[in-house]
Amino acid sequence: MITVHLPGSVTDAFHADPVISLAAHTLSDVLQRLDQTWPGMASWLVEPDDCFRENLSVFISGRRLPPRAHVSTPVGDAAEVWILRAISGG
Amino acid sequence: MYLLVGTAKGLFRYRTDDRTEWTALPPVLLGDEIYTTAYDTETQTLYAGANSVFHGANVRRSHDWGENWDTGGSGLEYTADDPERVTRVWSLRPAGGGRVYAGVEASGLFRSDDGGDTWSEVRGLREHPTHETWEPGFGGKCLHTIAVDPFFANRLYIACSAGGIYRSNDGGDSWQPINRGIRAEFMPDDMQYPESGQCVHKFWLSPTTAGRLWLQNHGGVYRSDNGGDGWEYVGESLPSDFGFPVVGHPANPDCAYVLPVQRWPRWAPDNVLAVYRTRDAGQSWEALHNGLPQPSFSGVLRDAFTGDTQTPFGLYFGTTSGALYHSADEGATWHLIAEDLPRIYSVVVAAEA
């Protein structure tokens, strides 16, 4: 099982839990599960090319992924995944 | 009646019973750019084009005037192998029977036949051979105006910047550019009247006179009497024929309103913020600025000016400096509703049927 932390903007809009536990081998598994539970959520996080949206930051167990990481990125057993809004201003 | 004010940082709502007293409701969709809203009286659904820097573009819906929102339907995206991406929603047009059109950036048209649950692209538009002439203006490469002709079944109009105005006579299956006579002043001298590529800023289709259109171009105000087959330039006597919005009078097809700005910088000519009105089909224009501030260093964006359906005709606009004005007497006097809002992108009047 892994743990996934979702950004507040997403949990507010979807009335979703901010932290969930699920079984996953890749981030694609994570997104599939999220979209099953809260339909439409995946499109708030990734684009049609299966890369994360530009202004989101994704961490897996303390390792920050490069911008627009692909959902095929593997996640290890007991991983802690954080999906965060990137630094922004204005 | 509600006044829905889309800004760079959320949707602001004002309610009135008499167009004199306005009640400000708490802002919603906080932090999202709201380029457009629309209300479908058939389904009592409020639609908002919510553009999030984090989560992309969505058409979100509310059934209680914005207190609660869904997260949008599915399908408002180009395919993964498409060289373009949907980055913003710019325009929304309910068309009856659950049909809704959405204009997006990068310029394209989507349609929903289930009230926004699912969306699919009206592909015939971007497949037009002139698509290669479209390019982004400063605001982006956007399809910003959609009109459904009440006189001709299956006739639609859209405009995009830059790209021009297009018309379909078959419900969107095929399209033709209708830019003949509209100048593209940013092109070389001998190329200023192309078939497409014009930077049309806004058009308005008359609901009462077949074929009457008003158009504010990136330089130039135009009128058409034949559904866009030809255009007559009518901006000569304005202090500047540059501007973004245009609003027509719903009952008088010869009456229209524009908000001129200088070519550069984009603010009111000589810093006199004024609505200009014609009542003779564009032969002459009169300045209406009683109650508006001077000097002004504001502009008004393409979707930030609108009218209502009441008598006398009411007008509403919001500025790039976050001030919101209205007139309940066809533009004769203006009154401040709100100020110090974020940059205003869209102003829409909505009421239950």
mmCIF file of C-alpha atoms in Angstrom, chain B residues 92-305:
data_model
loop_
_atom_site.group_PDB
_atom_site.id
_atom_site.type_symbol
_atom_site.label_atom_id
_atom_site.label_comp_id
_atom_site.label_asym_id
_atom_site.label_seq_id
_atom_site.Cartn_x
_atom_site.Cartn_y
_atom_site.Cartn_z
ATOM 1 C CA LEU B 92 -19.986 29.577 -23.546
ATOM 2 C CA ARG B 93 -23.278 29.581 -25.418
ATOM 3 C CA PRO B 94 -26.283 27.501 -24.289
ATOM 4 C CA ALA B 95 -28.321 26.720 -27.401
ATOM 5 C CA GLY B 96 -31.421 24.997 -26.016
ATOM 6 C CA GLY B 97 -32.327 21.386 -25.450
ATOM 7 C CA GLY B 98 -29.231 20.760 -23.375
ATOM 8 C CA ARG B 99 -26.873 21.826 -26.145
ATOM 9 C CA VAL B 100 -24.011 24.073 -25.083
ATOM 10 C CA TYR B 101 -21.117 25.406 -27.144
ATOM 11 C CA ALA B 102 -17.715 26.243 -25.667
ATOM 12 C CA GLY B 103 -14.975 28.240 -27.329
ATOM 13 C CA VAL B 104 -11.483 27.533 -26.114
ATOM 14 C CA GLU B 105 -7.812 28.420 -26.345
ATOM 15 C CA ALA B 106 -6.027 27.233 -28.471
ATOM 16 C CA SER B 107 -8.822 28.339 -30.787
ATOM 17 C CA GLY B 108 -11.404 25.625 -31.215
ATOM 18 C CA LEU B 109 -15.072 24.887 -30.674
ATOM 19 C CA PHE B 110 -16.610 22.186 -28.502
ATOM 20 C CA ARG B 111 -20.221 21.079 -28.199
ATOM 21 C CA SER B 112 -22.123 19.283 -25.487
ATOM 22 C CA ASP B 113 -25.576 17.794 -26.039
ATOM 23 C CA ASP B 114 -26.088 16.796 -22.436
ATOM 24 C CA GLY B 115 -25.763 20.086 -20.646
ATOM 25 C CA GLY B 116 -22.019 19.877 -20.165
ATOM 26 C CA ASP B 117 -21.621 16.300 -18.912
ATOM 27 C CA THR B 118 -19.606 15.366 -21.980
ATOM 28 C CA TRP B 119 -17.930 17.514 -24.616
ATOM 29 C CA SER B 120 -16.708 16.794 -28.122
ATOM 30 C CA GLU B 121 -14.885 18.990 -30.569
ATOM 31 C CA VAL B 122 -16.678 20.509 -33.559
ATOM 32 C CA ARG B 123 -13.823 19.350 -35.711
ATOM 33 C CA GLY B 124 -14.874 20.923 -38.982
ATOM 34 C CA LEU B 125 -13.716 24.305 -37.777
ATOM 35 C CA ARG B 126 -10.065 23.537 -37.070
ATOM 36 C CA GLU B 127 -10.006 21.313 -40.158
ATOM 37 C CA HIS B 128 -10.724 24.328 -42.364
ATOM 38 C CA PRO B 129 -7.740 24.933 -44.665
ATOM 39 C CA THR B 130 -7.409 28.511 -43.397
ATOM 40 C CA HIS B 131 -6.659 27.234 -39.876
ATOM 41 C CA GLU B 132 -2.974 27.656 -40.645
ATOM 42 C CA THR B 133 -3.522 31.437 -40.817
ATOM 43 C CA TRP B 134 -4.655 31.610 -37.187
ATOM 44 C CA GLU B 135 -2.203 32.912 -34.629
ATOM 45 C CA PRO B 136 -2.282 34.132 -31.043
ATOM 46 C CA GLY B 137 -2.934 37.746 -30.212
ATOM 47 C CA PHE B 138 -1.629 39.213 -26.980
ATOM 48 C CA GLY B 139 -4.470 37.573 -25.042
ATOM 49 C CA GLY B 140 -3.826 34.154 -26.511
ATOM 50 C CA LYS B 141 -5.062 32.164 -29.500
ATOM 51 C CA CYS B 142 -8.684 32.135 -28.514
ATOM 52 C CA LEU B 143 -12.156 31.400 -29.842
ATOM 53 C CA HIS B 144 -13.993 34.082 -27.918
ATOM 54 C CA THR B 145 -17.417 34.581 -29.511
ATOM 55 C CA ILE B 146 -20.159 32.133 -30.481
ATOM 56 C CA ALA B 147 -23.583 33.050 -31.844
ATOM 57 C CA VAL B 148 -26.532 30.917 -32.884
ATOM 58 C CA ASP B 149 -28.642 32.569 -35.567
ATOM 59 C CA PRO B 150 -32.301 32.822 -34.532
ATOM 60 C CA PHE B 151 -33.431 33.330 -38.136
ATOM 61 C CA PHE B 152 -31.580 30.566 -39.999
ATOM 62 C CA ALA B 153 -31.739 27.023 -38.691
ATOM 63 C CA ASN B 154 -28.297 25.465 -38.241
ATOM 64 C CA ARG B 155 -26.461 28.751 -38.829
ATOM 65 C CA LEU B 156 -23.640 29.443 -36.365
ATOM 66 C CA TYR B 157 -21.024 32.152 -36.155
ATOM 67 C CA ILE B 158 -17.729 32.131 -34.292
ATOM 68 C CA ALA B 159 -14.789 34.489 -34.073
ATOM 69 C CA CYS B 160 -11.251 33.915 -32.956
ATOM 70 C CA SER B 161 -8.210 36.086 -32.410
ATOM 71 C CA ALA B 162 -6.366 36.103 -34.569
ATOM 72 C CA GLY B 163 -8.198 34.158 -37.229
ATOM 73 C CA GLY B 164 -11.344 36.104 -37.994
ATOM 74 C CA ILE B 165 -15.060 35.490 -38.109
ATOM 75 C CA TYR B 166 -16.465 32.246 -39.566
ATOM 76 C CA ARG B 167 -19.970 31.047 -40.378
ATOM 77 C CA SER B 168 -21.506 27.601 -40.632
ATOM 78 C CA ASN B 169 -24.839 26.887 -42.314
ATOM 79 C CA ASP B 170 -24.955 23.236 -41.325
ATOM 80 C CA GLY B 171 -24.680 23.248 -37.562
ATOM 81 C CA GLY B 172 -20.901 23.222 -37.515
ATOM 82 C CA ASP B 173 -20.060 20.481 -39.998
ATOM 83 C CA SER B 174 -18.501 22.953 -42.415
ATOM 84 C CA TRP B 175 -17.374 26.567 -42.108
ATOM 85 C CA GLN B 176 -16.541 29.524 -44.293
ATOM 86 C CA PRO B 177 -14.514 32.602 -43.354
ATOM 87 C CA ILE B 178 -16.610 35.774 -43.709
ATOM 88 C CA ASN B 179 -13.947 38.456 -43.358
ATOM 89 C CA ARG B 180 -14.423 40.198 -46.695
ATOM 90 C CA GLY B 181 -13.873 43.914 -46.162
ATOM 91 C CA ILE B 182 -12.383 43.599 -42.667
ATOM 92 C CA ARG B 183 -8.915 45.056 -42.457
ATOM 93 C CA ALA B 184 -5.902 43.348 -40.905
ATOM 94 C CA GLU B 185 -3.863 46.460 -40.108
ATOM 95 C CA PHE B 186 -0.969 44.442 -38.709
ATOM 96 C CA MET B 187 -0.215 42.981 -42.153
ATOM 97 C CA PRO B 188 1.928 44.524 -44.929
ATOM 98 C CA ASP B 189 0.136 47.285 -46.859
ATOM 99 C CA ASP B 190 -0.692 45.100 -49.846
ATOM 100 C CA MET B 191 -1.940 42.172 -47.728
ATOM 101 C CA GLN B 192 -4.401 43.848 -45.394
ATOM 102 C CA TYR B 193 -7.603 42.216 -46.662
ATOM 103 C CA PRO B 194 -6.920 38.473 -46.512
ATOM 104 C CA GLU B 195 -9.556 35.742 -46.557
ATOM 105 C CA SER B 196 -8.750 34.952 -42.922
ATOM 106 C CA GLY B 197 -6.293 35.800 -40.175
ATOM 107 C CA GLN B 198 -8.030 39.002 -39.076
ATOM 108 C CA CYS B 199 -7.947 39.797 -35.378
ATOM 109 C CA VAL B 200 -11.669 40.150 -34.745
ATOM 110 C CA HIS B 201 -12.066 41.213 -31.129
ATOM 111 C CA LYS B 202 -15.825 40.764 -30.750
ATOM 112 C CA PHE B 203 -19.018 40.564 -32.758
ATOM 113 C CA TRP B 204 -22.672 40.860 -31.860
ATOM 114 C CA LEU B 205 -25.573 39.251 -33.713
ATOM 115 C CA SER B 206 -28.941 41.005 -33.677
ATOM 116 C CA PRO B 207 -31.737 38.934 -32.157
ATOM 117 C CA THR B 208 -34.391 40.997 -33.942
ATOM 118 C CA THR B 209 -33.093 41.753 -37.451
ATOM 119 C CA ALA B 210 -31.937 38.959 -39.717
ATOM 120 C CA GLY B 211 -28.374 39.321 -40.920
ATOM 121 C CA ARG B 212 -27.433 42.352 -38.795
ATOM 122 C CA LEU B 213 -24.033 42.053 -37.157
ATOM 123 C CA TRP B 214 -21.806 44.555 -35.379
ATOM 124 C CA LEU B 215 -18.087 43.881 -35.146
ATOM 125 C CA GLN B 216 -15.199 45.423 -33.218
ATOM 126 C CA ASN B 217 -11.966 44.556 -34.926
ATOM 127 C CA HIS B 218 -8.329 44.997 -33.921
ATOM 128 C CA GLY B 219 -8.723 48.391 -35.503
ATOM 129 C CA GLY B 220 -12.051 49.125 -37.133
ATOM 130 C CA VAL B 221 -15.716 48.986 -36.242
ATOM 131 C CA TYR B 222 -17.917 47.272 -38.827
ATOM 132 C CA ARG B 223 -21.560 46.538 -39.566
ATOM 133 C CA SER B 224 -22.988 43.791 -41.737
ATOM 134 C CA ASP B 225 -26.524 43.651 -43.099
ATOM 135 C CA ASN B 226 -26.216 40.283 -44.789
ATOM 136 C CA GLY B 227 -24.961 37.818 -42.232
ATOM 137 C CA GLY B 228 -21.323 38.643 -42.802
ATOM 138 C CA ASP B 229 -21.240 38.306 -46.595
ATOM 139 C CA GLY B 230 -19.938 41.877 -46.585
ATOM 140 C CA TRP B 231 -18.950 44.502 -44.046
ATOM 141 C CA GLU B 232 -19.208 48.255 -43.936
ATOM 142 C CA TYR B 233 -16.606 50.221 -42.011
ATOM 143 C CA VAL B 234 -18.408 52.554 -39.593
ATOM 144 C CA GLY B 235 -15.662 53.661 -37.199
ATOM 145 C CA GLU B 236 -14.455 56.801 -38.912
ATOM 146 C CA SER B 237 -15.908 59.343 -36.469
ATOM 147 C CA LEU B 238 -14.872 57.541 -33.284
ATOM 148 C CA PRO B 239 -11.951 58.981 -31.285
ATOM 149 C CA SER B 240 -10.318 55.593 -31.824
ATOM 150 C CA ASP B 241 -11.701 52.741 -33.878
ATOM 151 C CA PHE B 242 -9.657 50.329 -31.783
ATOM 152 C CA GLY B 243 -11.379 48.532 -28.941
ATOM 153 C CA PHE B 244 -12.418 45.145 -27.686
ATOM 154 C CA PRO B 245 -16.155 44.799 -26.945
ATOM 155 C CA VAL B 246 -19.238 45.718 -28.916
ATOM 156 C CA VAL B 247 -22.831 45.503 -27.699
ATOM 157 C CA GLY B 248 -25.957 45.941 -29.770
ATOM 158 C CA HIS B 249 -29.315 47.215 -28.662
ATOM 159 C CA PRO B 250 -31.623 44.206 -28.471
ATOM 160 C CA ALA B 251 -34.641 46.035 -29.911
ATOM 161 C CA ASN B 252 -33.075 48.628 -32.200
ATOM 162 C CA PRO B 253 -30.783 47.087 -34.811
ATOM 163 C CA ASP B 254 -29.339 50.483 -35.756
ATOM 164 C CA CYS B 255 -28.146 51.115 -32.199
ATOM 165 C CA ALA B 256 -24.829 49.791 -30.928
ATOM 166 C CA TYR B 257 -22.264 50.619 -28.277
ATOM 167 C CA VAL B 258 -18.458 50.414 -28.248
ATOM 168 C CA LEU B 259 -15.756 51.303 -25.733
ATOM 169 C CA PRO B 260 -12.834 52.728 -27.684
ATOM 170 C CA VAL B 261 -9.260 52.492 -26.462
ATOM 171 C CA GLN B 262 -6.132 53.961 -27.946
ATOM 172 C CA ARG B 263 -4.002 51.733 -30.107
ATOM 173 C CA TRP B 264 -1.211 52.151 -27.579
ATOM 174 C CA PRO B 265 -1.280 52.105 -24.657
ATOM 175 C CA ARG B 266 -4.599 50.334 -24.412
ATOM 176 C CA TRP B 267 -6.584 52.850 -22.423
ATOM 177 C CA ALA B 268 -9.341 55.341 -23.060
ATOM 178 C CA PRO B 269 -8.511 57.941 -25.731
ATOM 179 C CA ASP B 270 -7.183 61.108 -24.078
ATOM 180 C CA ASN B 271 -7.931 59.305 -20.795
ATOM 181 C CA VAL B 272 -11.651 59.997 -21.161
ATOM 182 C CA LEU B 273 -13.399 56.723 -20.393
ATOM 183 C CA ALA B 274 -16.567 56.769 -22.467
ATOM 184 C CA VAL B 275 -19.061 54.474 -24.088
ATOM 185 C CA TYR B 276 -19.861 55.534 -27.640
ATOM 186 C CA ARG B 277 -23.310 54.947 -29.060
ATOM 187 C CA THR B 278 -24.665 55.026 -32.573
ATOM 188 C CA ARG B 279 -28.381 55.175 -33.299
ATOM 189 C CA ASP B 280 -28.077 55.575 -37.052
ATOM 190 C CA ALA B 281 -26.380 52.309 -38.002
ATOM 191 C CA GLY B 282 -22.900 53.721 -37.496
ATOM 192 C CA GLN B 283 -23.084 57.005 -39.402
ATOM 193 C CA SER B 284 -22.444 58.962 -36.199
ATOM 194 C CA TRP B 285 -21.396 58.216 -32.639
ATOM 195 C CA GLU B 286 -22.003 60.099 -29.394
ATOM 196 C CA ALA B 287 -19.908 59.889 -26.230
ATOM 197 C CA LEU B 288 -21.658 58.749 -23.062
ATOM 198 C CA HIS B 289 -19.563 59.360 -19.962
ATOM 199 C CA ASN B 290 -21.798 61.038 -17.429
ATOM 200 C CA GLY B 291 -20.731 59.459 -14.145
ATOM 201 C CA LEU B 292 -17.521 57.846 -15.396
ATOM 202 C CA PRO B 293 -14.161 58.851 -13.865
ATOM 203 C CA GLN B 294 -11.626 61.181 -15.478
ATOM 204 C CA PRO B 295 -8.797 60.875 -16.086
ATOM 205 C CA SER B 296 -8.911 57.137 -16.617
ATOM 206 C CA PHE B 297 -6.049 54.802 -17.360
ATOM 207 C CA SER B 298 -8.250 51.737 -17.765
ATOM 208 C CA GLY B 299 -9.349 49.621 -20.641
ATOM 209 C CA VAL B 300 -12.276 47.258 -21.052
ATOM 210 C CA LEU B 301 -11.693 43.726 -22.347
ATOM 211 C CA ARG B 302 -13.778 41.998 -25.011
ATOM 212 C CA ASP B 303 -16.177 40.138 -22.719
ATOM 213 C CA ALA B 304 -16.390 42.773 -20.004
ATOM 214 C CA PHE B 305 -19.243 44.792 -21.574
#
